[in-house]
GROMACS .gro file of C-alpha atoms in nm:
model
  312
    1UNK     CA    1  -9.531   1.264 -11.389
    2UNK     CA    2  -9.282   1.404 -11.638
    3UNK     CA    3  -9.071   1.547 -11.357
    4UNK     CA    4  -8.983   1.201 -11.228
    5UNK     CA    5  -9.009   0.992 -11.546
    6UNK     CA    6  -8.634   0.952 -11.568
    7UNK     CA    7  -8.642   0.737 -11.254
    8UNK     CA    8  -8.844   0.465 -11.428
    9UNK     CA    9  -8.518   0.301 -11.535
   10UNK     CA   10  -8.360   0.058 -11.290
   11UNK     CA   11  -8.032   0.243 -11.319
   12UNK     CA   12  -7.935   0.581 -11.454
   13UNK     CA   13  -7.640   0.603 -11.694
   14UNK     CA   14  -7.334   0.699 -11.492
   15UNK     CA   15  -7.216   1.047 -11.577
   16UNK     CA   16  -6.876   1.172 -11.471
   17UNK     CA   17  -6.906   1.528 -11.344
   18UNK     CA   18  -6.676   1.672 -11.077
   19UNK     CA   19  -6.611   1.323 -10.951
   20UNK     CA   20  -6.982   1.242 -10.897
   21UNK     CA   21  -7.143   0.913 -10.999
   22UNK     CA   22  -7.515   0.932 -11.074
   23UNK     CA   23  -7.719   0.613 -11.034
   24UNK     CA   24  -8.084   0.515 -10.984
   25UNK     CA   25  -8.265   0.717 -10.720
   26UNK     CA   26  -8.522   0.450 -10.638
   27UNK     CA   27  -8.508   0.371 -10.264
   28UNK     CA   28  -8.514  -0.006 -10.334
   29UNK     CA   29  -8.231   0.000 -10.587
   30UNK     CA   30  -7.860   0.000 -10.516
   31UNK     CA   31  -7.765   0.341 -10.379
   32UNK     CA   32  -7.448   0.535 -10.415
   33UNK     CA   33  -7.299   0.696 -10.111
   34UNK     CA   34  -7.333   1.072 -10.114
   35UNK     CA   35  -7.021   1.238 -10.251
   36UNK     CA   36  -6.899   1.500 -10.006
   37UNK     CA   37  -6.619   1.738 -10.096
   38UNK     CA   38  -6.389   1.885  -9.829
   39UNK     CA   39  -6.466   2.227  -9.687
   40UNK     CA   40  -6.328   2.509  -9.897
   41UNK     CA   41  -6.362   2.814  -9.673
   42UNK     CA   42  -6.113   3.083  -9.773
   43UNK     CA   43  -6.072   3.228  -9.424
   44UNK     CA   44  -5.923   3.573  -9.504
   45UNK     CA   45  -6.176   3.638  -9.779
   46UNK     CA   46  -6.461   3.487  -9.576
   47UNK     CA   47  -6.383   3.688  -9.264
   48UNK     CA   48  -6.345   4.014  -9.456
   49UNK     CA   49  -6.688   3.975  -9.613
   50UNK     CA   50  -6.890   3.821  -9.331
   51UNK     CA   51  -6.738   3.997  -9.029
   52UNK     CA   52  -6.764   4.360  -9.140
   53UNK     CA   53  -7.055   4.437  -8.906
   54UNK     CA   54  -7.319   4.418  -9.177
   55UNK     CA   55  -7.575   4.173  -9.308
   56UNK     CA   56  -7.621   4.075  -9.670
   57UNK     CA   57  -7.979   4.146  -9.778
   58UNK     CA   58  -8.116   4.022 -10.110
   59UNK     CA   59  -8.466   4.078 -10.246
   60UNK     CA   60  -8.639   3.849 -10.496
   61UNK     CA   61  -8.942   3.856 -10.719
   62UNK     CA   62  -9.145   3.558 -10.599
   63UNK     CA   63  -9.393   3.346 -10.793
   64UNK     CA   64  -9.546   3.120 -10.527
   65UNK     CA   65  -9.755   2.811 -10.596
   66UNK     CA   66 -10.057   2.792 -10.366
   67UNK     CA   67 -10.402   2.632 -10.400
   68UNK     CA   68 -10.332   2.527 -10.757
   69UNK     CA   69 -10.236   2.874 -10.882
   70UNK     CA   70  -9.925   3.091 -10.905
   71UNK     CA   71  -9.926   3.397 -10.675
   72UNK     CA   72  -9.711   3.709 -10.711
   73UNK     CA   73  -9.508   3.804 -10.405
   74UNK     CA   74  -9.167   3.891 -10.267
   75UNK     CA   75  -8.891   3.705 -10.084
   76UNK     CA   76  -8.591   3.829  -9.889
   77UNK     CA   77  -8.278   3.642  -9.780
   78UNK     CA   78  -8.091   3.804  -9.491
   79UNK     CA   79  -7.754   3.643  -9.412
   80UNK     CA   80  -7.552   3.756  -9.109
   81UNK     CA   81  -7.292   3.605  -8.875
   82UNK     CA   82  -7.367   3.585  -8.503
   83UNK     CA   83  -7.224   3.445  -8.179
   84UNK     CA   84  -7.446   3.158  -8.067
   85UNK     CA   85  -7.484   2.964  -7.743
   86UNK     CA   86  -7.421   2.592  -7.780
   87UNK     CA   87  -7.606   2.514  -7.457
   88UNK     CA   88  -7.906   2.749  -7.484
   89UNK     CA   89  -7.918   2.759  -7.864
   90UNK     CA   90  -7.989   3.131  -7.873
   91UNK     CA   91  -7.793   3.438  -7.984
   92UNK     CA   92  -7.542   3.545  -7.719
   93UNK     CA   93  -7.547   3.904  -7.599
   94UNK     CA   94  -7.238   3.863  -7.379
   95UNK     CA   95  -6.973   3.636  -7.527
   96UNK     CA   96  -6.722   3.696  -7.246
   97UNK     CA   97  -6.919   3.511  -6.976
   98UNK     CA   98  -6.843   3.164  -7.104
   99UNK     CA   99  -6.621   3.156  -7.410
  100UNK     CA  100  -6.644   2.775  -7.425
  101UNK     CA  101  -7.016   2.808  -7.493
  102UNK     CA  102  -6.970   3.038  -7.794
  103UNK     CA  103  -7.004   2.908  -8.147
  104UNK     CA  104  -6.991   3.122  -8.459
  105UNK     CA  105  -7.290   3.069  -8.688
  106UNK     CA  106  -7.420   3.201  -9.016
  107UNK     CA  107  -7.785   3.291  -8.966
  108UNK     CA  108  -8.034   3.307  -9.250
  109UNK     CA  109  -8.363   3.489  -9.206
  110UNK     CA  110  -8.575   3.388  -9.505
  111UNK     CA  111  -8.903   3.572  -9.560
  112UNK     CA  112  -9.182   3.520  -9.812
  113UNK     CA  113  -9.489   3.738  -9.858
  114UNK     CA  114  -9.772   3.675 -10.104
  115UNK     CA  115 -10.151   3.693 -10.125
  116UNK     CA  116 -10.411   3.427 -10.197
  117UNK     CA  117 -10.726   3.603 -10.312
  118UNK     CA  118 -10.830   3.848 -10.039
  119UNK     CA  119 -10.588   3.740  -9.767
  120UNK     CA  120 -10.214   3.753  -9.699
  121UNK     CA  121  -9.950   3.491  -9.635
  122UNK     CA  122  -9.628   3.563  -9.447
  123UNK     CA  123  -9.351   3.309  -9.384
  124UNK     CA  124  -9.031   3.356  -9.182
  125UNK     CA  125  -8.761   3.093  -9.148
  126UNK     CA  126  -8.444   3.125  -8.937
  127UNK     CA  127  -8.157   2.878  -8.975
  128UNK     CA  128  -7.844   2.876  -8.759
  129UNK     CA  129  -7.549   2.692  -8.916
  130UNK     CA  130  -7.202   2.664  -8.756
  131UNK     CA  131  -6.928   2.811  -8.973
  132UNK     CA  132  -6.682   2.546  -8.852
  133UNK     CA  133  -6.816   2.266  -9.069
  134UNK     CA  134  -6.524   2.038  -8.988
  135UNK     CA  135  -6.643   2.005  -8.627
  136UNK     CA  136  -7.016   2.071  -8.664
  137UNK     CA  137  -7.180   1.872  -8.942
  138UNK     CA  138  -7.536   1.999  -8.903
  139UNK     CA  139  -7.724   2.317  -8.821
  140UNK     CA  140  -7.796   2.366  -8.453
  141UNK     CA  141  -8.140   2.519  -8.485
  142UNK     CA  142  -8.410   2.601  -8.740
  143UNK     CA  143  -8.741   2.778  -8.684
  144UNK     CA  144  -9.036   2.856  -8.910
  145UNK     CA  145  -9.348   3.065  -8.853
  146UNK     CA  146  -9.634   3.094  -9.100
  147UNK     CA  147  -9.916   3.346  -9.072
  148UNK     CA  148 -10.231   3.386  -9.279
  149UNK     CA  149 -10.585   3.501  -9.206
  150UNK     CA  150 -10.702   3.157  -9.090
  151UNK     CA  151 -10.432   3.141  -8.821
  152UNK     CA  152 -10.064   3.066  -8.774
  153UNK     CA  153  -9.817   2.784  -8.709
  154UNK     CA  154  -9.472   2.760  -8.554
  155UNK     CA  155  -9.210   2.489  -8.602
  156UNK     CA  156  -8.874   2.460  -8.423
  157UNK     CA  157  -8.593   2.207  -8.461
  158UNK     CA  158  -8.314   2.185  -8.202
  159UNK     CA  159  -8.016   1.953  -8.245
  160UNK     CA  160  -7.977   1.751  -7.925
  161UNK     CA  161  -7.771   1.433  -7.877
  162UNK     CA  162  -7.762   1.331  -8.243
  163UNK     CA  163  -8.135   1.386  -8.288
  164UNK     CA  164  -8.351   1.683  -8.381
  165UNK     CA  165  -8.613   1.773  -8.124
  166UNK     CA  166  -8.919   1.899  -8.312
  167UNK     CA  167  -9.169   2.141  -8.159
  168UNK     CA  168  -9.486   2.217  -8.356
  169UNK     CA  169  -9.761   2.462  -8.263
  170UNK     CA  170 -10.053   2.481  -8.505
  171UNK     CA  171 -10.410   2.608  -8.513
  172UNK     CA  172 -10.513   2.302  -8.720
  173UNK     CA  173 -10.688   2.033  -8.514
  174UNK     CA  174 -10.507   1.755  -8.699
  175UNK     CA  175 -10.168   1.908  -8.610
  176UNK     CA  176 -10.225   2.086  -8.278
  177UNK     CA  177  -9.932   2.090  -8.034
  178UNK     CA  178  -9.665   1.827  -8.092
  179UNK     CA  179  -9.320   1.738  -7.960
  180UNK     CA  180  -9.119   1.453  -8.105
  181UNK     CA  181  -8.768   1.356  -8.219
  182UNK     CA  182  -8.628   1.258  -8.556
  183UNK     CA  183  -8.291   1.116  -8.648
  184UNK     CA  184  -8.009   1.359  -8.721
  185UNK     CA  185  -7.974   1.430  -9.093
  186UNK     CA  186  -7.896   1.718  -9.322
  187UNK     CA  187  -8.169   1.983  -9.322
  188UNK     CA  188  -8.304   2.108  -9.651
  189UNK     CA  189  -8.331   2.442  -9.469
  190UNK     CA  190  -7.953   2.456  -9.419
  191UNK     CA  191  -7.861   2.415  -9.787
  192UNK     CA  192  -7.878   2.793  -9.833
  193UNK     CA  193  -7.622   2.850  -9.556
  194UNK     CA  194  -7.391   2.574  -9.679
  195UNK     CA  195  -7.381   2.739 -10.022
  196UNK     CA  196  -7.267   3.062  -9.860
  197UNK     CA  197  -7.015   2.905  -9.621
  198UNK     CA  198  -6.855   2.636  -9.842
  199UNK     CA  199  -7.053   2.500 -10.138
  200UNK     CA  200  -6.792   2.226 -10.174
  201UNK     CA  201  -6.958   2.041  -9.884
  202UNK     CA  202  -7.289   1.998 -10.069
  203UNK     CA  203  -7.348   1.622 -10.099
  204UNK     CA  204  -7.445   1.464 -10.431
  205UNK     CA  205  -7.589   1.128 -10.520
  206UNK     CA  206  -7.836   0.940 -10.301
  207UNK     CA  207  -7.877   1.129  -9.976
  208UNK     CA  208  -8.116   1.165  -9.685
  209UNK     CA  209  -8.267   1.499  -9.590
  210UNK     CA  210  -8.516   1.648  -9.347
  211UNK     CA  211  -8.746   1.845  -9.582
  212UNK     CA  212  -8.810   2.218  -9.574
  213UNK     CA  213  -9.007   2.316  -9.264
  214UNK     CA  214  -9.214   2.581  -9.443
  215UNK     CA  215  -9.315   2.349  -9.727
  216UNK     CA  216  -9.409   2.084  -9.470
  217UNK     CA  217  -9.657   2.327  -9.317
  218UNK     CA  218  -9.798   2.437  -9.652
  219UNK     CA  219  -9.850   2.072  -9.749
  220UNK     CA  220  -9.946   1.960  -9.395
  221UNK     CA  221  -9.692   1.679  -9.386
  222UNK     CA  222  -9.506   1.531  -9.088
  223UNK     CA  223  -9.135   1.611  -9.074
  224UNK     CA  224  -8.910   1.309  -9.103
  225UNK     CA  225  -8.595   1.198  -9.281
  226UNK     CA  226  -8.662   1.144  -9.652
  227UNK     CA  227  -8.468   0.982  -9.935
  228UNK     CA  228  -8.350   1.220 -10.206
  229UNK     CA  229  -8.112   1.245 -10.499
  230UNK     CA  230  -7.886   1.550 -10.530
  231UNK     CA  231  -7.689   1.680 -10.827
  232UNK     CA  232  -7.460   1.975 -10.893
  233UNK     CA  233  -7.423   2.118 -11.242
  234UNK     CA  234  -7.307   2.428 -11.421
  235UNK     CA  235  -7.612   2.642 -11.498
  236UNK     CA  236  -7.708   2.609 -11.865
  237UNK     CA  237  -7.832   2.968 -11.898
  238UNK     CA  238  -7.543   3.135 -11.714
  239UNK     CA  239  -7.196   2.977 -11.693
  240UNK     CA  240  -7.114   3.196 -11.393
  241UNK     CA  241  -7.371   3.002 -11.192
  242UNK     CA  242  -7.396   2.655 -11.043
  243UNK     CA  243  -7.728   2.480 -10.987
  244UNK     CA  244  -7.777   2.247 -10.691
  245UNK     CA  245  -8.082   2.025 -10.735
  246UNK     CA  246  -8.247   1.797 -10.481
  247UNK     CA  247  -8.518   1.556 -10.593
  248UNK     CA  248  -8.724   1.408 -10.311
  249UNK     CA  249  -8.834   1.055 -10.392
  250UNK     CA  250  -9.130   0.989 -10.160
  251UNK     CA  251  -9.288   1.335 -10.175
  252UNK     CA  252  -9.210   1.387 -10.547
  253UNK     CA  253  -9.077   1.737 -10.502
  254UNK     CA  254  -8.775   1.910 -10.656
  255UNK     CA  255  -8.570   2.208 -10.534
  256UNK     CA  256  -8.309   2.381 -10.753
  257UNK     CA  257  -8.094   2.666 -10.620
  258UNK     CA  258  -7.885   2.880 -10.857
  259UNK     CA  259  -7.575   3.041 -10.705
  260UNK     CA  260  -7.256   3.207 -10.824
  261UNK     CA  261  -6.939   3.001 -10.856
  262UNK     CA  262  -6.722   3.278 -10.719
  263UNK     CA  263  -6.715   3.387 -10.356
  264UNK     CA  264  -6.932   3.503 -10.180
  265UNK     CA  265  -7.160   3.269 -10.379
  266UNK     CA  266  -7.466   3.493 -10.393
  267UNK     CA  267  -7.793   3.314 -10.461
  268UNK     CA  268  -7.942   3.427 -10.792
  269UNK     CA  269  -8.271   3.243 -10.760
  270UNK     CA  270  -8.444   2.911 -10.708
  271UNK     CA  271  -8.731   2.688 -10.819
  272UNK     CA  272  -8.940   2.442 -10.618
  273UNK     CA  273  -9.174   2.203 -10.799
  274UNK     CA  274  -9.442   1.971 -10.659
  275UNK     CA  275  -9.810   1.876 -10.695
  276UNK     CA  276 -10.033   2.152 -10.557
  277UNK     CA  277 -10.411   2.095 -10.568
  278UNK     CA  278 -10.367   1.829 -10.833
  279UNK     CA  279 -10.139   2.038 -11.054
  280UNK     CA  280  -9.763   2.023 -11.099
  281UNK     CA  281  -9.658   2.382 -11.028
  282UNK     CA  282  -9.325   2.556 -10.973
  283UNK     CA  283  -9.253   2.826 -10.720
  284UNK     CA  284  -8.974   3.049 -10.857
  285UNK     CA  285  -8.769   3.341 -10.730
  286UNK     CA  286  -8.549   3.583 -10.926
  287UNK     CA  287  -8.301   3.820 -10.767
  288UNK     CA  288  -8.382   4.192 -10.768
  289UNK     CA  289  -8.111   4.358 -10.558
  290UNK     CA  290  -7.839   4.280 -10.303
  291UNK     CA  291  -7.711   4.527 -10.044
  292UNK     CA  292  -7.487   4.512  -9.737
  293UNK     CA  293  -7.632   4.695  -9.438
  294UNK     CA  294  -7.641   4.708  -9.060
  295UNK     CA  295  -8.018   4.697  -9.104
  296UNK     CA  296  -8.086   4.672  -8.728
  297UNK     CA  297  -7.992   5.040  -8.703
  298UNK     CA  298  -8.209   5.143  -9.001
  299UNK     CA  299  -8.545   5.171  -8.825
  300UNK     CA  300  -8.627   5.539  -8.873
  301UNK     CA  301  -8.872   5.690  -9.121
  302UNK     CA  302  -8.579   5.839  -9.312
  303UNK     CA  303  -8.448   5.486  -9.373
  304UNK     CA  304  -8.762   5.367  -9.554
  305UNK     CA  305  -8.627   5.457  -9.903
  306UNK     CA  306  -8.390   5.162  -9.860
  307UNK     CA  307  -8.692   4.939  -9.920
  308UNK     CA  308  -8.739   5.105 -10.257
  309UNK     CA  309  -8.375   5.030 -10.336
  310UNK     CA  310  -8.453   4.664 -10.268
  311UNK     CA  311  -8.769   4.679 -10.478
  312UNK     CA  312  -8.991   4.602 -10.179
   0.00000   0.00000   0.00000
């Protein structure tokens, strides 16, 4: 495929860019170690933005690849900070009971809605990433639910003793109910949160990732650690943006996320490319509107015009 033709060479030409060395991404060739920059959280600026009692809500125009065709839809990213229980791995309602159990996380609720012919698809992902990246290297928890007219699935990952415990509930006979463990690695699902917390920690070069939990369900693949190659470049169309790209070797899939260089590093859009029903198709999302809101208090009929503001 054209998307991966550049990996036919035994080695890529090294390119110096922000201290990153690019080499061949073949699993059987000599790998580079992932380049990992130090955390760059600007605490006063970060706290002022993320601890003002509101969530950041961004709507996107979605073009979703499904069953070999591109479907129109919408996506929403909701970022908000929360107190989280290290032991129970749930949001804490009372942080004063056991302060040693409290960890501050950035939560992302990521929704997608689109139709395939007569019926609807709805996807919700929740990712809980510690803000203290110096002491917590990986997200504590990630969940994904997918609903469509045939049925629904649920996937949950919990970080326990250097492994992720995976729980899968599915209406498909071949998937059914499963529980298993996979080795600890960076989650593709947590990339979005890392961009918002400290994009300087994004690894580049040859890396290992646990792929996106929603895409795994759409493609009916088993979650496991996968080899990938990551790069970080200034966006060619907009110099105010950076583009973080991950190319998965085994599954031949590419994800590119476009985000602003300047804090708070809003996500402008993304593209995900892979073979769908025998065709190489790209799912894309383009930002419509970003607002800050304590949305949990906006549940009355009079609040519905806010959806129009978001283009939903």
